[in-house]
Amino acid sequence: MTAPVFVVESLEGAGPGVVLTLDGPEGRHAVSVRRLGAGEEIVLTDGQGRAAAGTVLRTEGKDTLLVEAFEFPVEPEPSPRITVVQALPKGDRGELAVEIMTETGVDGIVPWAASRCITQWKGERGAKALNKWRATAREAGKQSRRLRFPSVAELATTKQVAAVLASADFAAVLHEEGSEPLASASLPSAGSIVLVVGPEGGVSPQELEAFAAAGAKPYRLGPSVLRTSTAGTAAAALLLGRTGRWG
């Protein structure tokens, strides 16, 4: 079993001979929940691609442990970078989508207020929902032993999504009536790939038109129609394999 991963604010100055401290909520989880003790393996990461792997020297109280690190791995920037624009699902399916996309290897997630979304993020409720998505990405990144966690952007309008698509090296809208399968699309070897996943009610004709003007064609994923909370993961897995990132 690989060593558990915990998040620190920064690994600036980390190197051989430097003793690192894990405290706060992460330290409390390591000491009081995971019950890590002296001599056990542990990995600290900043979630931005840097890590310090070593062993626990000792614990202090219920929320602090000291770590002696021996290795300092770096996870390089992904290429091509894969971003999923995710229309807001109902209930807790948004967090489910974020969790499994993070575990799969997606690099960026953009919440999208599509016209046919039943769920709406407004005011305090919207801020709380966004924080849940970000916390889910962080926890799923730790669980899947990632050193570089996906970014979760602010809620985007259709116009803002179109701007993201226009700057991508490859942009696609997952749509059951797409004339070309995503499995045979011509993909870039570097740069950025952006996928749009619509709501349960589908992407509206007006949205499809706006995205087409931004350079995003509709592609079908397969013979079956997936739910919005699983389509992004299935598409990302396909692209991770085709681009060699899973090689």
mmCIF file of C-alpha atoms in Angstrom:
data_model
loop_
_atom_site.group_PDB
_atom_site.id
_atom_site.type_symbol
_atom_site.label_atom_id
_atom_site.label_comp_id
_atom_site.label_asym_id
_atom_site.label_seq_id
_atom_site.Cartn_x
_atom_site.Cartn_y
_atom_site.Cartn_z
ATOM 1 C CA MET A 1 0.000 0.000 0.000
ATOM 2 C CA THR A 2 1.332 3.417 -0.945
ATOM 3 C CA ALA A 3 1.921 6.042 1.726
ATOM 4 C CA PRO A 4 -0.994 8.341 2.631
ATOM 5 C CA VAL A 5 -0.951 11.872 1.222
ATOM 6 C CA PHE A 6 -1.539 15.023 3.266
ATOM 7 C CA VAL A 7 -1.676 18.629 2.109
ATOM 8 C CA VAL A 8 0.508 21.478 3.350
ATOM 9 C CA GLU A 9 0.281 25.122 2.380
ATOM 10 C CA SER A 10 3.832 25.243 1.034
ATOM 11 C CA LEU A 11 6.935 23.109 0.584
ATOM 12 C CA GLU A 12 9.170 26.119 0.105
ATOM 13 C CA GLY A 13 12.577 25.370 1.562
ATOM 14 C CA ALA A 14 11.947 21.628 1.846
ATOM 15 C CA GLY A 15 15.054 19.536 1.249
ATOM 16 C CA PRO A 16 17.405 16.960 2.760
ATOM 17 C CA GLY A 17 17.925 17.522 6.482
ATOM 18 C CA VAL A 18 14.881 19.761 6.895
ATOM 19 C CA VAL A 19 12.234 18.512 9.336
ATOM 20 C CA LEU A 20 8.728 19.323 8.131
ATOM 21 C CA THR A 21 5.684 19.974 10.310
ATOM 22 C CA LEU A 22 2.142 18.846 9.544
ATOM 23 C CA ASP A 23 -0.465 20.467 11.780
ATOM 24 C CA GLY A 24 -3.927 21.997 11.669
ATOM 25 C CA PRO A 25 -6.832 19.945 10.282
ATOM 26 C CA GLU A 26 -4.487 17.805 8.161
ATOM 27 C CA GLY A 27 -2.270 17.096 11.166
ATOM 28 C CA ARG A 28 -5.295 16.235 13.282
ATOM 29 C CA HIS A 29 -6.505 13.791 10.630
ATOM 30 C CA ALA A 30 -3.056 12.169 10.424
ATOM 31 C CA VAL A 31 -2.627 11.836 14.190
ATOM 32 C CA SER A 32 -6.129 11.330 15.558
ATOM 33 C CA VAL A 33 -7.923 9.637 12.651
ATOM 34 C CA ARG A 34 -5.242 7.780 10.713
ATOM 35 C CA ARG A 35 -3.231 7.320 13.919
ATOM 36 C CA LEU A 36 0.133 7.587 12.177
ATOM 37 C CA GLY A 37 3.123 7.099 14.430
ATOM 38 C CA ALA A 38 6.904 7.252 14.399
ATOM 39 C CA GLY A 39 8.511 5.345 11.575
ATOM 40 C CA GLU A 40 5.455 5.233 9.305
ATOM 41 C CA GLU A 41 5.674 6.448 5.713
ATOM 42 C CA ILE A 42 3.938 9.661 4.690
ATOM 43 C CA VAL A 43 3.783 12.035 1.712
ATOM 44 C CA LEU A 44 3.242 15.778 2.023
ATOM 45 C CA THR A 45 2.185 17.770 -1.024
ATOM 46 C CA ASP A 46 1.254 21.330 -1.857
ATOM 47 C CA GLY A 47 -1.252 20.114 -4.457
ATOM 48 C CA GLN A 48 0.655 22.085 -7.108
ATOM 49 C CA GLY A 49 2.970 19.288 -8.221
ATOM 50 C CA ARG A 50 5.553 19.243 -5.413
ATOM 51 C CA ALA A 51 5.880 16.641 -2.659
ATOM 52 C CA ALA A 52 8.071 15.495 0.207
ATOM 53 C CA ALA A 53 8.065 11.764 0.960
ATOM 54 C CA GLY A 54 9.551 10.351 4.143
ATOM 55 C CA THR A 55 8.721 9.000 7.580
ATOM 56 C CA VAL A 56 7.120 10.324 10.728
ATOM 57 C CA LEU A 57 9.706 11.290 13.352
ATOM 58 C CA ARG A 58 7.200 11.828 16.156
ATOM 59 C CA THR A 59 3.783 13.213 16.990
ATOM 60 C CA GLU A 60 2.971 16.097 19.318
ATOM 61 C CA GLY A 61 -0.450 16.251 20.922
ATOM 62 C CA LYS A 62 -3.477 15.367 18.821
ATOM 63 C CA ASP A 63 -2.824 17.439 15.739
ATOM 64 C CA THR A 64 0.885 17.754 14.978
ATOM 65 C CA LEU A 65 3.517 15.450 13.576
ATOM 66 C CA LEU A 66 7.094 15.987 12.437
ATOM 67 C CA VAL A 67 8.307 14.444 9.197
ATOM 68 C CA GLU A 68 11.796 13.610 8.001
ATOM 69 C CA ALA A 69 11.656 13.614 4.198
ATOM 70 C CA PHE A 70 14.082 11.719 1.963
ATOM 71 C CA GLU A 71 12.564 12.167 -1.490
ATOM 72 C CA PHE A 72 11.155 15.263 -3.152
ATOM 73 C CA PRO A 73 9.215 14.187 -6.237
ATOM 74 C CA VAL A 74 7.781 16.675 -8.697
ATOM 75 C CA GLU A 75 4.775 15.948 -10.877
ATOM 76 C CA PRO A 76 5.277 17.806 -14.166
ATOM 77 C CA GLU A 77 2.669 19.989 -15.787
ATOM 78 C CA PRO A 78 0.239 17.743 -17.706
ATOM 79 C CA SER A 79 0.385 17.772 -21.481
ATOM 80 C CA PRO A 80 -2.046 18.099 -23.052
ATOM 81 C CA ARG A 81 -4.027 19.645 -20.217
ATOM 82 C CA ILE A 82 -7.621 18.355 -19.999
ATOM 83 C CA THR A 83 -10.377 20.618 -18.678
ATOM 84 C CA VAL A 84 -14.009 19.601 -18.300
ATOM 85 C CA VAL A 85 -16.759 22.203 -18.361
ATOM 86 C CA GLN A 86 -19.400 20.583 -16.156
ATOM 87 C CA ALA A 87 -23.012 21.746 -16.222
ATOM 88 C CA LEU A 88 -24.467 21.838 -12.716
ATOM 89 C CA PRO A 89 -26.105 18.480 -11.878
ATOM 90 C CA LYS A 90 -28.896 17.956 -9.379
ATOM 91 C CA GLY A 91 -28.229 17.242 -5.709
ATOM 92 C CA ASP A 92 -24.879 15.823 -4.736
ATOM 93 C CA ARG A 93 -24.125 14.521 -8.216
ATOM 94 C CA GLY A 94 -21.901 17.546 -8.764
ATOM 95 C CA GLU A 95 -19.555 16.418 -6.029
ATOM 96 C CA LEU A 96 -19.682 12.870 -7.427
ATOM 97 C CA ALA A 97 -18.644 14.173 -10.845
ATOM 98 C CA VAL A 98 -15.778 16.184 -9.349
ATOM 99 C CA GLU A 99 -14.612 13.227 -7.275
ATOM 100 C CA ILE A 100 -14.414 10.691 -10.076
ATOM 101 C CA MET A 101 -12.999 13.167 -12.605
ATOM 102 C CA THR A 102 -10.251 14.027 -10.118
ATOM 103 C CA GLU A 103 -9.470 10.366 -9.509
ATOM 104 C CA THR A 104 -9.374 9.762 -13.261
ATOM 105 C CA GLY A 105 -6.897 12.568 -13.932
ATOM 106 C CA VAL A 106 -8.753 15.675 -15.122
ATOM 107 C CA ASP A 107 -6.670 18.846 -14.709
ATOM 108 C CA GLY A 108 -9.338 21.516 -14.539
ATOM 109 C CA ILE A 109 -13.076 21.706 -13.861
ATOM 110 C CA VAL A 110 -15.306 24.635 -14.806
ATOM 111 C CA PRO A 111 -18.814 24.693 -13.258
ATOM 112 C CA TRP A 112 -21.276 25.883 -15.885
ATOM 113 C CA ALA A 113 -24.701 27.477 -15.413
ATOM 114 C CA ALA A 114 -26.313 26.013 -18.541
ATOM 115 C CA SER A 115 -29.767 27.234 -19.532
ATOM 116 C CA ARG A 116 -31.344 23.832 -18.889
ATOM 117 C CA CYS A 117 -29.766 23.299 -15.470
ATOM 118 C CA ILE A 118 -32.314 22.703 -12.723
ATOM 119 C CA THR A 119 -29.750 23.506 -10.055
ATOM 120 C CA GLN A 120 -28.763 27.152 -9.673
ATOM 121 C CA TRP A 121 -25.887 28.623 -7.696
ATOM 122 C CA LYS A 122 -26.843 31.980 -6.277
ATOM 123 C CA GLY A 123 -25.557 34.017 -3.355
ATOM 124 C CA GLU A 124 -24.452 32.171 -0.245
ATOM 125 C CA ARG A 125 -25.782 28.862 -1.544
ATOM 126 C CA GLY A 126 -23.658 29.174 -4.665
ATOM 127 C CA ALA A 127 -20.532 30.004 -2.687
ATOM 128 C CA LYS A 128 -21.132 27.003 -0.421
ATOM 129 C CA ALA A 129 -21.619 24.686 -3.391
ATOM 130 C CA LEU A 130 -18.418 25.912 -5.056
ATOM 131 C CA ASN A 131 -16.471 25.371 -1.837
ATOM 132 C CA LYS A 132 -17.835 21.814 -1.698
ATOM 133 C CA TRP A 133 -16.611 21.138 -5.235
ATOM 134 C CA ARG A 134 -13.164 22.489 -4.355
ATOM 135 C CA ALA A 135 -12.984 20.495 -1.112
ATOM 136 C CA THR A 136 -14.055 17.375 -3.012
ATOM 137 C CA ALA A 137 -11.298 17.874 -5.593
ATOM 138 C CA ARG A 138 -8.751 18.290 -2.808
ATOM 139 C CA GLU A 139 -9.859 15.158 -0.936
ATOM 140 C CA ALA A 140 -10.103 13.087 -4.115
ATOM 141 C CA GLY A 141 -6.638 14.293 -5.117
ATOM 142 C CA LYS A 142 -5.255 13.054 -1.813
ATOM 143 C CA GLN A 143 -7.152 9.751 -2.033
ATOM 144 C CA SER A 144 -5.852 9.048 -5.540
ATOM 145 C CA ARG A 145 -2.283 10.004 -4.531
ATOM 146 C CA ARG A 146 -2.088 12.933 -6.928
ATOM 147 C CA LEU A 147 0.529 15.617 -6.342
ATOM 148 C CA ARG A 148 -1.126 18.132 -8.652
ATOM 149 C CA PHE A 149 -4.795 18.663 -7.840
ATOM 150 C CA PRO A 150 -7.286 19.895 -10.444
ATOM 151 C CA SER A 151 -8.343 23.513 -10.354
ATOM 152 C CA VAL A 152 -12.044 24.261 -9.872
ATOM 153 C CA ALA A 153 -12.925 27.587 -11.455
ATOM 154 C CA GLU A 154 -15.618 30.067 -10.551
ATOM 155 C CA LEU A 155 -19.112 29.423 -11.913
ATOM 156 C CA ALA A 156 -19.112 30.288 -15.618
ATOM 157 C CA THR A 157 -21.795 31.633 -17.920
ATOM 158 C CA THR A 158 -22.224 30.339 -21.463
ATOM 159 C CA LYS A 159 -20.358 33.375 -22.781
ATOM 160 C CA GLN A 160 -17.445 32.683 -20.436
ATOM 161 C CA VAL A 161 -17.404 29.019 -21.440
ATOM 162 C CA ALA A 162 -17.238 30.056 -25.099
ATOM 163 C CA ALA A 163 -14.138 32.137 -24.304
ATOM 164 C CA VAL A 164 -12.493 29.106 -22.664
ATOM 165 C CA LEU A 165 -13.287 26.998 -25.715
ATOM 166 C CA ALA A 166 -11.917 29.612 -28.102
ATOM 167 C CA SER A 167 -8.511 29.505 -26.400
ATOM 168 C CA ALA A 168 -8.239 25.689 -26.456
ATOM 169 C CA ASP A 169 -6.173 23.652 -28.902
ATOM 170 C CA PHE A 170 -9.049 21.162 -29.116
ATOM 171 C CA ALA A 171 -12.596 21.836 -27.959
ATOM 172 C CA ALA A 172 -15.534 19.446 -27.967
ATOM 173 C CA VAL A 173 -19.130 19.401 -26.826
ATOM 174 C CA LEU A 174 -20.344 15.951 -25.814
ATOM 175 C CA HIS A 175 -23.629 15.493 -27.648
ATOM 176 C CA GLU A 176 -25.598 12.400 -28.585
ATOM 177 C CA GLU A 177 -26.250 13.791 -32.072
ATOM 178 C CA GLY A 178 -22.605 14.558 -32.819
ATOM 179 C CA SER A 179 -21.656 13.334 -36.286
ATOM 180 C CA GLU A 180 -18.140 12.252 -35.241
ATOM 181 C CA PRO A 181 -17.130 9.953 -32.386
ATOM 182 C CA LEU A 182 -14.735 11.410 -29.829
ATOM 183 C CA ALA A 183 -12.735 8.196 -30.131
ATOM 184 C CA SER A 184 -11.622 9.138 -33.655
ATOM 185 C CA ALA A 185 -11.186 12.905 -33.253
ATOM 186 C CA SER A 186 -7.805 14.392 -34.168
ATOM 187 C CA LEU A 187 -6.167 15.426 -30.893
ATOM 188 C CA PRO A 188 -3.214 17.719 -30.141
ATOM 189 C CA SER A 189 -0.101 16.202 -28.581
ATOM 190 C CA ALA A 190 0.318 19.239 -26.312
ATOM 191 C CA GLY A 191 -1.544 22.373 -25.294
ATOM 192 C CA SER A 192 -5.081 22.228 -23.945
ATOM 193 C CA ILE A 193 -8.186 20.120 -24.484
ATOM 194 C CA VAL A 194 -11.584 21.349 -23.260
ATOM 195 C CA LEU A 195 -14.697 19.174 -23.062
ATOM 196 C CA VAL A 196 -18.217 20.462 -22.429
ATOM 197 C CA VAL A 197 -20.653 18.235 -20.539
ATOM 198 C CA GLY A 198 -24.226 19.457 -20.657
ATOM 199 C CA PRO A 199 -27.024 19.090 -18.090
ATOM 200 C CA GLU A 200 -29.529 16.230 -17.949
ATOM 201 C CA GLY A 201 -31.819 18.247 -20.221
ATOM 202 C CA GLY A 202 -29.092 18.599 -22.840
ATOM 203 C CA VAL A 203 -27.240 21.519 -24.391
ATOM 204 C CA SER A 204 -29.627 24.001 -25.971
ATOM 205 C CA PRO A 205 -29.427 24.891 -29.690
ATOM 206 C CA GLN A 206 -28.380 28.426 -28.763
ATOM 207 C CA GLU A 207 -25.532 27.113 -26.604
ATOM 208 C CA LEU A 208 -24.409 24.719 -29.326
ATOM 209 C CA GLU A 209 -24.366 27.653 -31.749
ATOM 210 C CA ALA A 210 -22.295 29.801 -29.371
ATOM 211 C CA PHE A 211 -19.822 26.986 -28.790
ATOM 212 C CA ALA A 212 -19.556 26.215 -32.500
ATOM 213 C CA ALA A 213 -18.670 29.867 -33.120
ATOM 214 C CA ALA A 214 -15.895 29.425 -30.550
ATOM 215 C CA GLY A 215 -14.533 26.396 -32.425
ATOM 216 C CA ALA A 216 -16.119 23.544 -30.442
ATOM 217 C CA LYS A 217 -17.726 20.783 -32.482
ATOM 218 C CA PRO A 218 -20.279 18.298 -31.098
ATOM 219 C CA TYR A 219 -18.922 14.776 -30.632
ATOM 220 C CA ARG A 220 -20.678 11.634 -29.518
ATOM 221 C CA LEU A 221 -19.095 9.494 -26.845
ATOM 222 C CA GLY A 222 -20.675 6.121 -27.508
ATOM 223 C CA PRO A 223 -23.907 4.300 -28.313
ATOM 224 C CA SER A 224 -25.438 4.945 -24.884
ATOM 225 C CA VAL A 225 -26.416 8.225 -23.252
ATOM 226 C CA LEU A 226 -24.502 8.834 -20.020
ATOM 227 C CA ARG A 227 -25.666 10.944 -17.123
ATOM 228 C CA THR A 228 -24.061 14.357 -16.774
ATOM 229 C CA SER A 229 -22.249 13.233 -13.619
ATOM 230 C CA THR A 230 -20.443 10.374 -15.403
ATOM 231 C CA ALA A 231 -19.989 11.596 -18.972
ATOM 232 C CA GLY A 232 -17.006 13.819 -18.153
ATOM 233 C CA THR A 233 -15.135 10.957 -16.517
ATOM 234 C CA ALA A 234 -15.777 8.567 -19.411
ATOM 235 C CA ALA A 235 -14.654 11.153 -21.966
ATOM 236 C CA ALA A 236 -11.587 12.155 -19.962
ATOM 237 C CA ALA A 237 -10.532 8.510 -19.589
ATOM 238 C CA LEU A 238 -10.795 8.062 -23.342
ATOM 239 C CA LEU A 239 -8.641 11.133 -23.995
ATOM 240 C CA LEU A 240 -6.072 10.273 -21.309
ATOM 241 C CA GLY A 241 -5.552 6.963 -23.049
ATOM 242 C CA ARG A 242 -5.487 8.382 -26.571
ATOM 243 C CA THR A 243 -3.053 11.196 -25.751
ATOM 244 C CA GLY A 244 -0.595 8.812 -24.067
ATOM 245 C CA ARG A 245 -0.997 10.276 -20.598
ATOM 246 C CA TRP A 246 -2.060 6.863 -19.381
ATOM 247 C CA GLY A 247 0.823 5.223 -21.238
#
